Phi, psi and omega in degrees: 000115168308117178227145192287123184304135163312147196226156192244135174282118187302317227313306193261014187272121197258122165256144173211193179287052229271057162238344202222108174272034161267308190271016181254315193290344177274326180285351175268309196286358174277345177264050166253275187357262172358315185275335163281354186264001190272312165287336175301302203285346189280312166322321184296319223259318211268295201281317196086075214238131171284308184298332170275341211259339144329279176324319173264002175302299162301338161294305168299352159293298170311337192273333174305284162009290154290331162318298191296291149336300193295343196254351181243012154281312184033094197208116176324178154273170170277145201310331197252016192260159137232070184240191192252186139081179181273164220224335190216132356247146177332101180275357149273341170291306176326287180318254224279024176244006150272338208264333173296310203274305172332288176301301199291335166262005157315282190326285190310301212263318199248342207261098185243021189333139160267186200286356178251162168271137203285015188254354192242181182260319205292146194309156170286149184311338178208172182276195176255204186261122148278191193290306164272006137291341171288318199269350189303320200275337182277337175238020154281325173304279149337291165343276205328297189296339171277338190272328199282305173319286188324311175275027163244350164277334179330294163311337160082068160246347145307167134252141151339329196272291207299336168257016126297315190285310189299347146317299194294290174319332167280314187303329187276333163306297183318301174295334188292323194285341182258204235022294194321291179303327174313290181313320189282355140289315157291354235243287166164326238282355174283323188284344182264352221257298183295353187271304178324150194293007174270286210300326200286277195329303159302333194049074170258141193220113184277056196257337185302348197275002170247341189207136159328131166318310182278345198292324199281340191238003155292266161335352198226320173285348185263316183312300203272007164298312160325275207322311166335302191297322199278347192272313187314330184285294192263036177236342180107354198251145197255097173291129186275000000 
Protein backbone atom coordinates (compact mmCIF):
# COMPACT_ATOMS: atom_id res chain seq x y z
CA UNK A 1 0.00 0.00 0.00
CA UNK A 2 1.48 3.38 -1.04
CA UNK A 3 1.71 6.27 1.32
CA UNK A 4 2.53 9.82 0.64
CA UNK A 5 6.07 10.53 2.10
CA UNK A 6 6.27 12.94 4.84
CA UNK A 7 7.68 16.63 4.77
CA UNK A 8 9.39 18.07 7.66
CA UNK A 9 8.41 22.16 8.93
CA UNK A 10 11.76 23.93 8.74
CA UNK A 11 10.72 26.79 10.69
CA UNK A 12 12.03 25.19 13.96
CA UNK A 13 14.24 22.40 13.25
CA UNK A 14 17.76 23.03 14.59
CA UNK A 15 20.28 20.40 13.83
CA UNK A 16 23.06 20.24 16.57
CA UNK A 17 24.87 17.72 18.15
CA UNK A 18 23.35 15.45 21.32
CA UNK A 19 26.64 14.64 22.39
CA UNK A 20 27.34 18.18 23.19
CA UNK A 21 25.48 20.28 25.46
CA UNK A 22 26.94 23.55 24.08
CA UNK A 23 25.46 22.73 20.97
CA UNK A 24 22.26 21.45 22.56
CA UNK A 25 22.25 25.10 24.22
CA UNK A 26 22.68 26.65 20.95
CA UNK A 27 19.99 24.66 19.27
CA UNK A 28 17.35 26.61 22.19
CA UNK A 29 19.15 29.58 21.48
CA UNK A 30 17.78 29.49 17.93
CA UNK A 31 14.13 29.91 18.98
CA UNK A 32 14.44 32.70 21.02
CA UNK A 33 13.48 34.94 17.48
CA UNK A 34 10.08 32.71 17.75
CA UNK A 35 9.70 33.64 21.38
CA UNK A 36 9.85 37.28 20.78
CA UNK A 37 7.05 37.59 18.03
CA UNK A 38 5.23 35.52 20.46
CA UNK A 39 5.83 38.26 22.90
CA UNK A 40 5.55 40.85 20.45
CA UNK A 41 2.33 39.91 19.52
CA UNK A 42 0.97 38.98 22.91
CA UNK A 43 2.05 42.70 24.48
CA UNK A 44 0.35 44.27 21.28
CA UNK A 45 -2.87 42.44 21.78
CA UNK A 46 -2.69 42.58 25.75
CA UNK A 47 -1.72 46.42 26.31
CA UNK A 48 -2.55 48.44 22.75
CA UNK A 49 0.77 50.06 23.09
CA UNK A 50 1.54 52.18 19.65
CA UNK A 51 5.10 51.99 20.96
CA UNK A 52 5.47 48.45 21.43
CA UNK A 53 3.23 47.67 17.90
CA UNK A 54 6.21 50.10 16.29
CA UNK A 55 8.53 48.09 17.29
CA UNK A 56 7.56 45.14 16.13
CA UNK A 57 6.57 46.89 12.81
CA UNK A 58 10.34 47.60 12.59
CA UNK A 59 11.14 44.50 13.22
CA UNK A 60 9.13 42.96 10.35
CA UNK A 61 10.64 45.35 8.39
CA UNK A 62 14.28 43.86 9.20
CA UNK A 63 13.08 40.27 8.48
CA UNK A 64 12.11 42.09 4.78
CA UNK A 65 15.45 43.28 4.71
CA UNK A 66 16.98 40.47 5.20
CA UNK A 67 14.79 38.64 2.99
CA UNK A 68 15.87 40.93 0.27
CA UNK A 69 19.72 40.77 1.24
CA UNK A 70 20.01 36.97 1.32
CA UNK A 71 18.76 37.08 -2.39
CA UNK A 72 20.58 39.82 -4.15
CA UNK A 73 23.82 38.95 -2.33
CA UNK A 74 23.45 35.22 -2.71
CA UNK A 75 26.46 33.93 -0.53
CA UNK A 76 26.10 30.01 0.42
CA UNK A 77 25.85 28.58 3.71
CA UNK A 78 29.29 26.96 5.13
CA UNK A 79 29.76 23.65 3.34
CA UNK A 80 29.35 21.62 6.50
CA UNK A 81 25.69 23.26 7.80
CA UNK A 82 22.60 21.56 7.20
CA UNK A 83 19.89 24.14 6.22
CA UNK A 84 18.62 25.59 3.31
CA UNK A 85 18.97 28.73 1.60
CA UNK A 86 21.60 31.68 1.49
CA UNK A 87 23.58 32.06 4.64
CA UNK A 88 24.45 36.27 4.42
CA UNK A 89 23.65 37.74 6.40
CA UNK A 90 22.73 35.52 9.08
CA UNK A 91 18.69 36.45 9.68
CA UNK A 92 18.89 35.24 13.36
CA UNK A 93 22.04 37.86 14.22
CA UNK A 94 19.82 40.37 11.98
CA UNK A 95 16.58 39.76 14.47
CA UNK A 96 18.21 40.14 17.45
CA UNK A 97 20.55 42.97 17.01
CA UNK A 98 17.49 45.24 15.85
CA UNK A 99 15.56 43.74 18.27
CA UNK A 100 19.02 44.96 21.25
CA UNK A 101 19.38 48.52 19.49
CA UNK A 102 15.61 48.82 19.21
CA UNK A 103 15.05 48.16 23.58
CA UNK A 104 17.70 49.92 24.61
CA UNK A 105 17.21 52.84 22.92
CA UNK A 106 13.59 52.85 24.06
CA UNK A 107 14.55 52.06 27.55
CA UNK A 108 18.10 54.85 27.47
CA UNK A 109 16.17 57.86 25.13
CA UNK A 110 12.49 57.60 25.40
CA UNK A 111 11.06 55.59 28.52
CA UNK A 112 10.90 58.61 31.24
CA UNK A 113 8.28 57.84 34.08
CA UNK A 114 7.73 60.59 36.21
CA UNK A 115 8.07 60.01 39.90
CA UNK A 116 4.24 60.01 40.62
CA UNK A 117 1.35 58.64 38.41
CA UNK A 118 0.13 62.24 36.78
CA UNK A 119 -3.69 60.94 37.62
CA UNK A 120 -3.13 60.35 41.42
CA UNK A 121 -1.32 62.21 44.25
CA UNK A 122 -0.21 58.89 45.59
CA UNK A 123 3.89 57.26 44.53
CA UNK A 124 3.93 54.81 42.14
CA UNK A 125 3.62 51.12 43.51
CA UNK A 126 7.16 50.67 42.79
CA UNK A 127 10.05 52.44 41.67
CA UNK A 128 10.61 52.96 37.88
CA UNK A 129 13.98 51.64 36.05
CA UNK A 130 16.85 53.75 36.89
CA UNK A 131 19.74 54.80 34.76
CA UNK A 132 21.98 51.33 35.69
CA UNK A 133 19.22 49.04 35.88
CA UNK A 134 18.16 50.63 31.90
CA UNK A 135 21.69 49.89 31.09
CA UNK A 136 22.25 46.86 32.98
CA UNK A 137 18.43 45.15 30.64
CA UNK A 138 20.23 46.91 27.49
CA UNK A 139 23.19 44.94 27.96
CA UNK A 140 21.58 42.16 28.96
CA UNK A 141 19.93 42.41 26.01
CA UNK A 142 22.93 42.44 23.92
CA UNK A 143 24.34 39.48 25.56
CA UNK A 144 21.04 37.62 24.45
CA UNK A 145 22.05 38.95 20.90
CA UNK A 146 25.57 37.99 20.99
CA UNK A 147 24.91 34.24 22.50
CA UNK A 148 22.46 34.20 19.71
CA UNK A 149 24.64 35.00 16.84
CA UNK A 150 27.79 33.01 18.27
CA UNK A 151 25.39 29.86 18.12
CA UNK A 152 24.62 29.91 14.63
CA UNK A 153 28.46 29.79 13.79
CA UNK A 154 28.46 26.95 16.55
CA UNK A 155 26.03 24.98 14.26
CA UNK A 156 27.84 25.88 11.41
CA UNK A 157 24.62 27.40 9.98
CA UNK A 158 26.97 30.41 9.41
CA UNK A 159 30.47 31.99 8.68
CA UNK A 160 31.62 34.63 11.06
CA UNK A 161 31.53 37.04 8.25
CA UNK A 162 27.42 36.37 7.68
CA UNK A 163 26.91 37.14 11.47
CA UNK A 164 28.52 39.81 11.24
CA UNK A 165 26.93 41.78 8.35
CA UNK A 166 23.49 40.53 10.26
CA UNK A 167 24.74 42.53 13.48
CA UNK A 168 25.46 45.34 11.63
CA UNK A 169 22.54 45.31 9.38
CA UNK A 170 19.83 44.84 12.69
CA UNK A 171 21.79 47.44 14.39
CA UNK A 172 21.58 49.78 11.67
CA UNK A 173 17.76 49.09 11.12
CA UNK A 174 17.09 49.40 14.91
CA UNK A 175 18.58 52.93 14.67
CA UNK A 176 17.19 54.31 11.38
CA UNK A 177 13.47 52.84 12.52
CA UNK A 178 13.52 54.65 16.17
CA UNK A 179 15.34 57.81 14.65
CA UNK A 180 12.32 57.48 11.62
CA UNK A 181 9.35 56.73 14.56
CA UNK A 182 10.90 59.35 16.78
CA UNK A 183 10.43 62.14 13.87
CA UNK A 184 6.90 60.97 13.68
CA UNK A 185 6.36 61.67 17.05
CA UNK A 186 7.53 64.81 17.67
CA UNK A 187 6.13 65.83 14.33
CA UNK A 188 2.32 65.28 15.91
CA UNK A 189 1.76 62.62 13.15
CA UNK A 190 1.67 59.88 15.62
CA UNK A 191 -0.90 61.71 17.98
CA UNK A 192 -3.33 62.31 14.81
CA UNK A 193 -2.56 58.48 14.14
CA UNK A 194 -3.92 57.76 17.28
CA UNK A 195 -7.08 60.09 16.98
CA UNK A 196 -8.16 58.65 13.60
CA UNK A 197 -11.70 56.12 13.92
CA UNK A 198 -8.60 53.45 13.08
CA UNK A 199 -6.53 54.45 16.02
CA UNK A 200 -10.13 54.86 18.26
CA UNK A 201 -11.12 51.58 17.11
CA UNK A 202 -8.17 49.58 18.00
CA UNK A 203 -7.72 51.56 21.50
CA UNK A 204 -4.47 52.18 20.82
CA UNK A 205 -2.64 54.18 23.31
CA UNK A 206 0.87 55.96 23.96
CA UNK A 207 1.65 55.42 27.70
CA UNK A 208 4.41 53.05 28.06
CA UNK A 209 7.11 55.98 26.94
CA UNK A 210 5.39 57.49 31.05
CA UNK A 211 4.53 54.53 32.95
CA UNK A 212 5.32 51.11 33.40
CA UNK A 213 3.37 48.39 31.75
CA UNK A 214 1.82 46.52 34.64
CA UNK A 215 1.84 50.15 36.62
CA UNK A 216 -1.33 51.06 34.97
CA UNK A 217 -3.88 48.23 35.65
CA UNK A 218 -1.89 48.19 38.98
CA UNK A 219 -3.42 51.45 39.68
CA UNK A 220 -6.55 50.91 38.61
CA UNK A 221 -6.97 47.29 41.06
CA UNK A 222 -5.79 49.65 44.15
CA UNK A 223 -8.40 52.44 43.45
CA UNK A 224 -10.95 49.99 43.00
CA UNK A 225 -9.69 48.12 45.94
CA UNK A 226 -9.97 51.69 48.19
CA UNK A 227 -13.47 52.19 46.78
CA UNK A 228 -14.37 48.66 48.24
CA UNK A 229 -12.86 49.27 51.54
CA UNK A 230 -14.25 52.86 51.90
CA UNK A 231 -18.08 51.44 50.80
CA UNK A 232 -17.44 48.60 53.56
CA UNK A 233 -16.60 50.95 56.11
CA UNK A 234 -19.44 52.73 55.79
CA UNK A 235 -22.33 50.25 55.31
CA UNK A 236 -20.52 48.22 58.41
CA UNK A 237 -19.72 44.94 56.40
CA UNK A 238 -16.97 42.68 57.38
CA UNK A 239 -15.05 41.31 54.06
CA UNK A 240 -13.87 37.62 55.22
Amino acid sequence: METTPLASLSLTHVHYNPADPLSYLCAWLALVPQALCVIYVTLIWSTREIEILLMFTGQLGCEALNFLLKRLIKEERPKQMYGKGYGMPSSHAQFLAYFATSLSLFLLLLHHPPAQHYRSERPYSHKPLNLPQKISLSLLTFFLAAAVAASRVYLNYHTPTQVLVGCIAGGVSGLSWFVFTECLRRMGWLEWGLETWLGRMGRWRDLVVEEDLAEAGWRVWEERRDKRRRVDGVGGKKRR
